[in-house]
Short mmCIF file of C-alpha atoms in Angstrom, two decimals:
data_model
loop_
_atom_site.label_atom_id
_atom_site.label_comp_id
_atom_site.label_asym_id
_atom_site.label_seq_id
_atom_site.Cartn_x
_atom_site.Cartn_y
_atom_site.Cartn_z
CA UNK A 1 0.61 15.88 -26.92
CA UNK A 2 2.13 15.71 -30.55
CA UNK A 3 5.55 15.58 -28.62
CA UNK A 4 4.58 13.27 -26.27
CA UNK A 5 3.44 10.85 -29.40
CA UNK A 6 6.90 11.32 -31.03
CA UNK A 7 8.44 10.40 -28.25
CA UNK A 8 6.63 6.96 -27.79
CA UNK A 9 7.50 6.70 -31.43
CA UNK A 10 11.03 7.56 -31.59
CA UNK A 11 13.56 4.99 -32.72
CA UNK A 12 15.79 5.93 -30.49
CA UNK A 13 13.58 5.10 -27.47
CA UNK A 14 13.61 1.66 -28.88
CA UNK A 15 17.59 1.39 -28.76
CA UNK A 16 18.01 2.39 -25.39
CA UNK A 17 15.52 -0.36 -24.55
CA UNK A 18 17.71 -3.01 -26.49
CA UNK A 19 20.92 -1.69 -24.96
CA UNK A 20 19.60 -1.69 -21.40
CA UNK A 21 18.86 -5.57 -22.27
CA UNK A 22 22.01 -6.07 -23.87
CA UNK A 23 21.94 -6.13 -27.42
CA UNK A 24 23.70 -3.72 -29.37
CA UNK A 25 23.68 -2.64 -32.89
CA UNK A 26 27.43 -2.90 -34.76
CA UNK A 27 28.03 -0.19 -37.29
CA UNK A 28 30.26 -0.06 -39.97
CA UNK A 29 32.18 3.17 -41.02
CA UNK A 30 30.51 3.43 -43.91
CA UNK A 31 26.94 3.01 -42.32
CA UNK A 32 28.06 6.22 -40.19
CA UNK A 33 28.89 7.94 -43.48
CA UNK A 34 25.69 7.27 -44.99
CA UNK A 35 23.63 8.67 -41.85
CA UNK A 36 25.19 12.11 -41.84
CA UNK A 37 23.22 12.70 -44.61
CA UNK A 38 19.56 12.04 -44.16
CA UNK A 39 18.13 14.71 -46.39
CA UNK A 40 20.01 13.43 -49.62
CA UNK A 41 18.35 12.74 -52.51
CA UNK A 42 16.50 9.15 -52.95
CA UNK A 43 18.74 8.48 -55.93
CA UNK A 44 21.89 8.80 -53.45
CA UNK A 45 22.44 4.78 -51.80
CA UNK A 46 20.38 3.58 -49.38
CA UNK A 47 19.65 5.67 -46.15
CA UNK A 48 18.19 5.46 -42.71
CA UNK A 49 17.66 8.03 -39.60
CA UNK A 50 16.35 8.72 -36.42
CA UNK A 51 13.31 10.82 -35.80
CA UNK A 52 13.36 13.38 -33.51
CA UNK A 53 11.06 13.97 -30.91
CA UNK A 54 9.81 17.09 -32.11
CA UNK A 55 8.96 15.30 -35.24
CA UNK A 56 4.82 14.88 -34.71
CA UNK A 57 3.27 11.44 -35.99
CA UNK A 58 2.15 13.47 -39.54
CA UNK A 59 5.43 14.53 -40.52
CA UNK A 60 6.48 10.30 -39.55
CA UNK A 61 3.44 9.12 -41.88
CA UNK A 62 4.26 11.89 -44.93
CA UNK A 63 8.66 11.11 -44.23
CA UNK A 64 7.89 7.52 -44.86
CA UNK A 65 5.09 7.60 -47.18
CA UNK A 66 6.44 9.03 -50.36
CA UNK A 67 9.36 5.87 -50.61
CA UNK A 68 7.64 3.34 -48.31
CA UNK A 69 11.05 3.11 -46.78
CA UNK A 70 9.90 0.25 -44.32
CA UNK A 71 13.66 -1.29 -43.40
CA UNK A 72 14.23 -3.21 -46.53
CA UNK A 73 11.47 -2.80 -48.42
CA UNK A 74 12.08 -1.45 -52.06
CA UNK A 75 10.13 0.76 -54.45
CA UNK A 76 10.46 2.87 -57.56
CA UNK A 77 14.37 1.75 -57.40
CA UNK A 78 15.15 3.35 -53.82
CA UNK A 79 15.56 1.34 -50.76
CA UNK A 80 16.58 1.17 -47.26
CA UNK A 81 19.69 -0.30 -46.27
CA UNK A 82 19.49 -4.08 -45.38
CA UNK A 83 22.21 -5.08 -43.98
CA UNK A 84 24.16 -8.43 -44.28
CA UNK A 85 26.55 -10.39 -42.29
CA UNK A 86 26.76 -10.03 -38.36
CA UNK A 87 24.82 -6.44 -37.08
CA UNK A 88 24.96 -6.50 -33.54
CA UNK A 89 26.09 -7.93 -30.69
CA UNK A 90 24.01 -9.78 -27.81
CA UNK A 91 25.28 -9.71 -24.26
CA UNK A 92 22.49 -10.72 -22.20
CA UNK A 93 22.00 -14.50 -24.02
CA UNK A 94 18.94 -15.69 -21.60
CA UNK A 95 17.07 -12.49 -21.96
CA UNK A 96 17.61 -12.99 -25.41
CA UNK A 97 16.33 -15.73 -26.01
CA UNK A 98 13.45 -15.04 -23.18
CA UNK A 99 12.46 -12.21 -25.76
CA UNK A 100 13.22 -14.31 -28.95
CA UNK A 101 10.40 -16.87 -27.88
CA UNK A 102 7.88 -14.37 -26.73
CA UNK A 103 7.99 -12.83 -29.73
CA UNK A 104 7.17 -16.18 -31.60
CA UNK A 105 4.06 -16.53 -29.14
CA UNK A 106 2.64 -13.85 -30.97
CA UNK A 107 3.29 -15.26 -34.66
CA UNK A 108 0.13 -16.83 -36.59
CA UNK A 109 2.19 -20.28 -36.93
CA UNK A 110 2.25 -20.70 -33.13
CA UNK A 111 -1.54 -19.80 -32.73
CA UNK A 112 -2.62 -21.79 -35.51
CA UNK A 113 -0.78 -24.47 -34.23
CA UNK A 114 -1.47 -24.25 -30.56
CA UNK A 115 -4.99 -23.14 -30.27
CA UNK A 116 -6.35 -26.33 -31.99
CA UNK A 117 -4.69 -27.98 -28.44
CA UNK A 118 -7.87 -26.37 -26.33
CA UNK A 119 -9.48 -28.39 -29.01
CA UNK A 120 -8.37 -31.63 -28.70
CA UNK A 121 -7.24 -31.49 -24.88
CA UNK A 122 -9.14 -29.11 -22.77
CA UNK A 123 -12.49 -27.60 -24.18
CA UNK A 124 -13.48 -26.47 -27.86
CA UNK A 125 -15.85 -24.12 -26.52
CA UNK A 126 -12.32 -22.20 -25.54
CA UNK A 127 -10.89 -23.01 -28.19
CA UNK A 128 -13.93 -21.52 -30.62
CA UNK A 129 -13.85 -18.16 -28.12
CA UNK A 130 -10.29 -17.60 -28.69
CA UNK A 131 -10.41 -17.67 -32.74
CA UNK A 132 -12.82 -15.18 -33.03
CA UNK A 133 -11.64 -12.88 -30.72
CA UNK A 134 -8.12 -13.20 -31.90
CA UNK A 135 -9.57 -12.71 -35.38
CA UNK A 136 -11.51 -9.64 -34.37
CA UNK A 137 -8.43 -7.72 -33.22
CA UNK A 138 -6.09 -8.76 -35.98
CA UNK A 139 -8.22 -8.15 -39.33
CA UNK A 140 -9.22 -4.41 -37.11
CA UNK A 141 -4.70 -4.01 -36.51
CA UNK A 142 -3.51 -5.14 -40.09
CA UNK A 143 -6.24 -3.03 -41.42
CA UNK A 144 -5.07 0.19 -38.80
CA UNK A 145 -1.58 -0.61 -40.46
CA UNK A 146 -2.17 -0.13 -43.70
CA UNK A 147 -4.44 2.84 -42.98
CA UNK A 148 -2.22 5.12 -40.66
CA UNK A 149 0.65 4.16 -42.62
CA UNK A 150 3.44 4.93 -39.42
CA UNK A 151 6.91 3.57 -39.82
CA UNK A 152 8.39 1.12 -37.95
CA UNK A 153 11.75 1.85 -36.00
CA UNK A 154 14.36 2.89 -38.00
CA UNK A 155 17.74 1.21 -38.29
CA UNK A 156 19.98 2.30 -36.94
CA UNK A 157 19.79 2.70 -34.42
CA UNK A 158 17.86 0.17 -33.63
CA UNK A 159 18.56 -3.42 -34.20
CA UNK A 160 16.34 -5.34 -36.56
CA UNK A 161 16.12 -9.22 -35.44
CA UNK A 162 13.28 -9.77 -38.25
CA UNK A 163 12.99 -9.36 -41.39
CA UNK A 164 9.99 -11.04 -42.84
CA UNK A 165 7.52 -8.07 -42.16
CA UNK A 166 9.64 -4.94 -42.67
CA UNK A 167 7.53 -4.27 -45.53
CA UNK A 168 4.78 -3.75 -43.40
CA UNK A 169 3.84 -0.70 -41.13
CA UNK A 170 4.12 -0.56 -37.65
CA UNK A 171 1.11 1.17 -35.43
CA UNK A 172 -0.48 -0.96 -34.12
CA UNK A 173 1.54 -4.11 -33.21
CA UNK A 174 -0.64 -6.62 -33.43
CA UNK A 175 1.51 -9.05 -31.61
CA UNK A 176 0.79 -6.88 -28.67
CA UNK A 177 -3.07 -6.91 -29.77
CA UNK A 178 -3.25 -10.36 -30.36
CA UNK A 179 -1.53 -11.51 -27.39
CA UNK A 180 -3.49 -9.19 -24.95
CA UNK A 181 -6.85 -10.53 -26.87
CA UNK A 182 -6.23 -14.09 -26.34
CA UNK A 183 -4.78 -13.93 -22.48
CA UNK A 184 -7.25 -11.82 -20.95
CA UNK A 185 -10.15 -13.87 -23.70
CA UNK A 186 -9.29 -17.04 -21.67
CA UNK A 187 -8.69 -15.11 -18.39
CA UNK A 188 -12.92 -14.19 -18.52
CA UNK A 189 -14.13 -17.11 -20.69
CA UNK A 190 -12.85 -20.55 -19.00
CA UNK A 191 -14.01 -19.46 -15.20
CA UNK A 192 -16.68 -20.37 -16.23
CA UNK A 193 -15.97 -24.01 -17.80
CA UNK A 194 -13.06 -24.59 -15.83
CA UNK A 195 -12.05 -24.50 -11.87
CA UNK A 196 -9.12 -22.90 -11.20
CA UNK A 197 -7.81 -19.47 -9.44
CA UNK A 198 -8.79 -16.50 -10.84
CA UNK A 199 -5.62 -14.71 -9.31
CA UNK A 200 -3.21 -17.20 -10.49
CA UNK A 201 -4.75 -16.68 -14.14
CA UNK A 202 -4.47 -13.30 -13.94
CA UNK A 203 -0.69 -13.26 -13.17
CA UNK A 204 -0.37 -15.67 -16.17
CA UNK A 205 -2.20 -13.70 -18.79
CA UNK A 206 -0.26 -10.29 -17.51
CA UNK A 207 3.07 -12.14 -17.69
CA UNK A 208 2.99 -13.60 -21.13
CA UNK A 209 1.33 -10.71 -22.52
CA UNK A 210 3.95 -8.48 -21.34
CA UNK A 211 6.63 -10.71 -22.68
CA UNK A 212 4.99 -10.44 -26.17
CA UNK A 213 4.62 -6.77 -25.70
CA UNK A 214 8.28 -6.22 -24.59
CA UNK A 215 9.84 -8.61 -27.14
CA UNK A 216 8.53 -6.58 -29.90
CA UNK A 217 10.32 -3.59 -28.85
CA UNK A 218 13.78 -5.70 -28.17
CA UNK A 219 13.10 -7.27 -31.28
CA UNK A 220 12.93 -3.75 -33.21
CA UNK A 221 9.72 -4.49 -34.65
CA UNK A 222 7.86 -1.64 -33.32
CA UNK A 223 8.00 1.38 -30.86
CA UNK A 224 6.52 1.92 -27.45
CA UNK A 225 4.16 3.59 -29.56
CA UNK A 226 3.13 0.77 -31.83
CA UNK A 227 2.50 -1.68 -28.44
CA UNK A 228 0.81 0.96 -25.87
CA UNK A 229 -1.68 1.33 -29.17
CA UNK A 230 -2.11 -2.39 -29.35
CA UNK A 231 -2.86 -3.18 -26.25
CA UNK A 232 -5.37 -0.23 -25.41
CA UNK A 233 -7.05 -0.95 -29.01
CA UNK A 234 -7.12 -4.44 -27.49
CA UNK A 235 -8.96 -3.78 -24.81
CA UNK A 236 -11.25 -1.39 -26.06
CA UNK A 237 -12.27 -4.52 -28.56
CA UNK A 238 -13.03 -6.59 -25.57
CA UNK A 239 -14.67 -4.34 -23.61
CA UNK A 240 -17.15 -3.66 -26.69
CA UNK A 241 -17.47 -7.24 -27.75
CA UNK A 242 -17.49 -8.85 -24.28
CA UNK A 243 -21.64 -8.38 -23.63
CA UNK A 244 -22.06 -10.18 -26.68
CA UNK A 245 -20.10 -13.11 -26.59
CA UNK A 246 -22.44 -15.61 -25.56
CA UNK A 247 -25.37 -14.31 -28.18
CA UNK A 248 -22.89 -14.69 -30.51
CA UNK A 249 -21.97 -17.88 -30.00
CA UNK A 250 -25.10 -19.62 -29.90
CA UNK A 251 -25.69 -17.86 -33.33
CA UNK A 252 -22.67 -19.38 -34.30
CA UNK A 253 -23.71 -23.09 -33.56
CA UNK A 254 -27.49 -23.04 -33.72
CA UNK A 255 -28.21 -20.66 -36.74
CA UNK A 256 -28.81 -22.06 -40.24
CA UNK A 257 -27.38 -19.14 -41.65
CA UNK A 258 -24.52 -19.33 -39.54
CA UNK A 259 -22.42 -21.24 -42.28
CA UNK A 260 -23.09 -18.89 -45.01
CA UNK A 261 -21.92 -15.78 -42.49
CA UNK A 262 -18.63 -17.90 -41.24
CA UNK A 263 -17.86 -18.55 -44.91
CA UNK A 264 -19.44 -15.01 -46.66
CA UNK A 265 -17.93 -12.22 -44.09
CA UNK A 266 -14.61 -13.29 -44.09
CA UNK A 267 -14.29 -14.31 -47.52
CA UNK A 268 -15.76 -10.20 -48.27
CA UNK A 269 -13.05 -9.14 -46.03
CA UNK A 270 -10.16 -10.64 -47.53
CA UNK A 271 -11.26 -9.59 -50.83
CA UNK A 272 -12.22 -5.68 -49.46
CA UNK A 273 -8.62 -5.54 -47.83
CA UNK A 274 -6.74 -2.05 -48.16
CA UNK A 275 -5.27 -2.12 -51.43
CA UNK A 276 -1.59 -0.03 -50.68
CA UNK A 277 -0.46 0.04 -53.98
CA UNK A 278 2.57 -2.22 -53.50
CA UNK A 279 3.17 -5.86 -52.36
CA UNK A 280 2.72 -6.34 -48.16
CA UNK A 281 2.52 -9.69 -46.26
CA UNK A 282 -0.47 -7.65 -44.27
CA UNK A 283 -3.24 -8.84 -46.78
CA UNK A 284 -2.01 -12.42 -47.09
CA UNK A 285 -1.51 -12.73 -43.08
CA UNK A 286 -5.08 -11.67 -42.49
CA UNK A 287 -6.72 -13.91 -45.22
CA UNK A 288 -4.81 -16.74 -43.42
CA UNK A 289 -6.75 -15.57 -39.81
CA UNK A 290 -9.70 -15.34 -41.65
CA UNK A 291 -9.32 -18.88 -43.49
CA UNK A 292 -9.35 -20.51 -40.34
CA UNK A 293 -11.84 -18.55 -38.49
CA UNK A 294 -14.23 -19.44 -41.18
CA UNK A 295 -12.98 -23.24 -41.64
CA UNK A 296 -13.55 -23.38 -37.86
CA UNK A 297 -16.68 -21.72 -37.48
CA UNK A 298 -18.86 -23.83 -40.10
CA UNK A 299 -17.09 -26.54 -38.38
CA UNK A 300 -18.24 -25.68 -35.27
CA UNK A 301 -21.62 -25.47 -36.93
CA UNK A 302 -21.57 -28.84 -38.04
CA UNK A 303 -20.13 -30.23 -34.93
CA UNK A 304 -23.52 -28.85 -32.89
CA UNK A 305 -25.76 -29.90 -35.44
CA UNK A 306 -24.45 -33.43 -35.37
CA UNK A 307 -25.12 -33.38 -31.37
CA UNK A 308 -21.35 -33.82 -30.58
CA UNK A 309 -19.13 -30.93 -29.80
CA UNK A 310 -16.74 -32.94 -27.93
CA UNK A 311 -16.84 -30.18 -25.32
CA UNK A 312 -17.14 -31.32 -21.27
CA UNK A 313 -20.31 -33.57 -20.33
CA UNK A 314 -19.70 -32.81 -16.52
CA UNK A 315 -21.73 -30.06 -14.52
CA UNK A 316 -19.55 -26.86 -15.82
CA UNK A 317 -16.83 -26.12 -14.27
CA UNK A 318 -14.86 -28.81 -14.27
CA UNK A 319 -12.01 -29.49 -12.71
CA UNK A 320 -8.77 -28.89 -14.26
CA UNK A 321 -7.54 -32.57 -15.83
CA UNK A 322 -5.08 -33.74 -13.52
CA UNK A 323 -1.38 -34.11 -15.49
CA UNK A 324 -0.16 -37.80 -14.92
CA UNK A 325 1.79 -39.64 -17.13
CA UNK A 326 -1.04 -41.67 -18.94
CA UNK A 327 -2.35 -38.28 -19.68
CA UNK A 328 0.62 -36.24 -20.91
CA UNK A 329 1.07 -39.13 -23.02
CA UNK A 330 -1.79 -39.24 -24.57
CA UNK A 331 -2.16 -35.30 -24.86
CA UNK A 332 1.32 -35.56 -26.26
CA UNK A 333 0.27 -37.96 -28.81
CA UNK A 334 -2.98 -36.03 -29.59
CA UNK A 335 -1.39 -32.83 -30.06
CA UNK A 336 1.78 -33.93 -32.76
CA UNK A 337 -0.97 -36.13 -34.55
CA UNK A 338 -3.10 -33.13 -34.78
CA UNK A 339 -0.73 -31.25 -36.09
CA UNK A 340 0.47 -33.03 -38.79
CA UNK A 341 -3.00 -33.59 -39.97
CA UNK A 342 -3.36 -29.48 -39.83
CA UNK A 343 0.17 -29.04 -41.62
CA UNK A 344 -0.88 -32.29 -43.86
CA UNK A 345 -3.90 -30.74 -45.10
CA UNK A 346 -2.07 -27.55 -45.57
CA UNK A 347 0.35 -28.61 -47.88
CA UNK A 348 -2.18 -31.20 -49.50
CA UNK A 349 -4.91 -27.77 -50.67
CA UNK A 350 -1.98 -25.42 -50.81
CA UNK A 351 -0.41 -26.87 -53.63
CA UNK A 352 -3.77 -27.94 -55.41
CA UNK A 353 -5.17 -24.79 -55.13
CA UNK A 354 -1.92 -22.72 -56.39
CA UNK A 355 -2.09 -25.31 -59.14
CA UNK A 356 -5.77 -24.80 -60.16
CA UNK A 357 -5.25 -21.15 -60.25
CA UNK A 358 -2.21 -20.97 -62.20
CA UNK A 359 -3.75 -22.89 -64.72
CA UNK A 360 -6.79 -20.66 -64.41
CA UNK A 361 -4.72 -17.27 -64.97
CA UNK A 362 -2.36 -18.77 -67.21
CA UNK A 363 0.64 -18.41 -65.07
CA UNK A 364 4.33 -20.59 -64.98
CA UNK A 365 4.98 -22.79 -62.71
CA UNK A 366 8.26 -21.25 -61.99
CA UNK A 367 6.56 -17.74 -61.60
CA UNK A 368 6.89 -17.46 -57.52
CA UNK A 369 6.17 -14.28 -57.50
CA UNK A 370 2.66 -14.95 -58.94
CA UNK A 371 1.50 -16.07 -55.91
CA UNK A 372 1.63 -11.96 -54.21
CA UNK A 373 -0.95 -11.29 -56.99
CA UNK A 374 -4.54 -10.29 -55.19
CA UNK A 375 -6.20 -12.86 -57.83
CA UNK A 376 -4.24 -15.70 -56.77
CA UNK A 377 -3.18 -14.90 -53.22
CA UNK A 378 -6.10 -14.66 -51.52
CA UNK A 379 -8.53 -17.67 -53.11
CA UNK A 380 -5.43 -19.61 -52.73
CA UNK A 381 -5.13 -18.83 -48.69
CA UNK A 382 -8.34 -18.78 -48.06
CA UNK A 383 -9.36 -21.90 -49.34
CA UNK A 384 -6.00 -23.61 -48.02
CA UNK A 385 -6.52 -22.02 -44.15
CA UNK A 386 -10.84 -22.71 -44.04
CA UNK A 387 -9.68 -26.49 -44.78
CA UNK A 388 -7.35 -26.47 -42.06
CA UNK A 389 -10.15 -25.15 -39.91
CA UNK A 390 -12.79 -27.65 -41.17
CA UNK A 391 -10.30 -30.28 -40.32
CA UNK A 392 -9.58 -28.77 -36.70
CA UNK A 393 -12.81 -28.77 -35.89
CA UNK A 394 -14.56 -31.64 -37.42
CA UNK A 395 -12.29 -34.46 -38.25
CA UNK A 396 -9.23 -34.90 -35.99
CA UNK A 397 -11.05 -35.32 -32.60
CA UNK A 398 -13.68 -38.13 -34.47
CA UNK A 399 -10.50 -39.42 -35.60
CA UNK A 400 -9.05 -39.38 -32.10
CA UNK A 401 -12.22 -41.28 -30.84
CA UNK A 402 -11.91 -44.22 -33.85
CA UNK A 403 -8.00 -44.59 -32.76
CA UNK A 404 -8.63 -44.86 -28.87
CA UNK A 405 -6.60 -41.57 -27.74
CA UNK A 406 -9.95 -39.34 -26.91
#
């Protein structure tokens, strides 16, 4: 078994992958020179290697642990190699860029941005269904991550196409989690509050899950390992939660305490996070996810207690909206209005909020670093991503009644 697990983890499993799609990692001569010696000292420049596949996942966690050597990521004076200037070479363009944009379906920008389009054009009962699960199964990965502590691949051999979160750990991906969550979410909520084929669903949620899944291996981001662990993990979160979903969502509009619990838990959360020791974009990602899962749920709250969810008034399920041109339009219209009042408000409590608490902790303007310190980071996006929420849920679609468009 331990073999079997170092091979789904091995880096070099990865490249072949890449290579069999067409991209292909460029190395210098003195890159090579630096690899043939992977058990140099730490004071010796920058170094990568493979693992080998009778490495078990232990030996991975202790290799890695004692420099954090995440691709990039720097510590007590040692690093690993980042490269700069042109790395590899891509000669399959349209898979590519295929891969490329899966991978950004998986990103909190695109979910944060798109789910509030259930909202405002299809159903916010959907909508409401998909943030919690999809923060269920990301606060349980990033907290897995920082737990287990496994590498991602290392490079070389394998290409590295992003470089925002090589300071974070790899098993689970929670692009793979995430995506799985939110496909197969929809595939079993909107049956029942929309018509349309069940098969035909199916194939969608399996295809753009997959893409996700497989773009984070072309991408280098994680092994097979990493993914085959998000997506089980995944599952096994549905199949727990699913029995409950419909208790907990009348809790969630009809209970009085239901603001202080969609506020309270996921403030507690961020606050609880794993502390690793050094800066990772892990603890600010999930406060983000659970900023908006709390903005949205009070919001939610208040939208049921007002009497006007804005959900469908027709004997459920209704039929899918039929896409003519008066209707793209105005769902076109909806949707870049909406977002700019989400990226508006953003902005707007972002910058009032960093600028309340650096005048609360005594900190320069200048200072951008100041803003990876636990004290500041987390009030700051918490309180900035629970507005966007609030406004998601309660304001934009009133405001889309007043000017016509809903």
């Amino acid at each position: 078994m331990s073999q079997l697990l170092a091979y789904l983890q091995d880096s070099e499993l990865v490249a072949r992958f890449q290579r069999r799609c067409g991209l292909y990692l460029i190395q210098e001569e003195e890159e090579g020179a630096a690899e043939a010696h992977p058990n140099a000292s730490p004071d010796q420049p920058c170094q990568t290697g493979t693992a080998s596949t009778d490495e078990t996942l232990a030996h991975l966690r202790q290799r890695f642990d004692n420099n954090n050597s995440n691709w990039g990521y720097k510590e007590n004076g040692h690093c690993v190699r980042e490269r700069s200037g042109p790395e590899y070479e891509v000669r399959a363009p349209l898979l590519h860029l295929l891969f490329l944009f899966s991978s950004a379906l998986g990103h909190e920008v695109f979910y944060i941005s798109c789910l509030p389009w259930l909202h405002w054009n299809l159903d916010p009962f959907l909508c409401r269904r998909l943030v919690n699960m999809w923060t269920v199964v990301m606060y349980v990965g990033q907290v897995l991550k920082d737990l287990l502590k496994l590498p991602r691949p290392l490079s070389p051999p394998v290409v590295k196409l992003e470089k925002r979160v090589v300071a974070e750990y790899g098993l689970p991906s929670t692009h793979a989690m995430a995506a799985t969550a939110i496909s197969f979410t929809f595939l079993y909520s909107a049956p029942s509050r929309i018509q349309f084929p069940f098969e035909v669903g199916l194939i969608v949620a399996v295809t753009l899950s997959s893409l996700v899944c497989l773009s984070r291996i072309y991408t280098g981001m994680h092994s097979v390992l990493d993914v085959i662990c998000g997506i089980s993990i995944s599952f096994c979160i549905l199949s727990i939660t699913y029995p409950f979903w419909d208790t907990f969502d009348h809790y969630q509009l009809t209970s009085p305490l239901s603001p202080l619990f969609g506020i309270g838990l996921p403030l507690l959360l961020s606050y609880t996070y794993p502390d690793l020791g050094h800066y990772s974009t892990t603890r600010g990602d999930t406060t983000t996810i659970l900023g908006v899962c709390a903005g949205c749920s009070v919001g939610y709250w208040f939208n049921a207690q007002l009497g006007e969810t804005f959900e469908p008034k027709d004997t459920l399920p209704v039929p899918l909206p039929k896409v003519t041109g008066t209707a793209f339009t105005y769902g076109t219209v909806r949707f870049i209005l909406g977002v700019l009042a989400l990226v508006g408000t953003r902005q707007l409590v972002k910058m009032a909020s960093l600028h309340f608490l650096y005048w609360v902790y005594k900190v320069p303007k200048s200072d951008q670093n100041a803003r990876k310190r636990k004290e500041i980071e987390v009030p700051y996006k918490f309180v900035t991503y629970t507005s966007v929420g609030l406004v998601n849920s309660i304001l934009v679609n009133r405001a889309f009644v007043y000017m016509g468009l809903l």
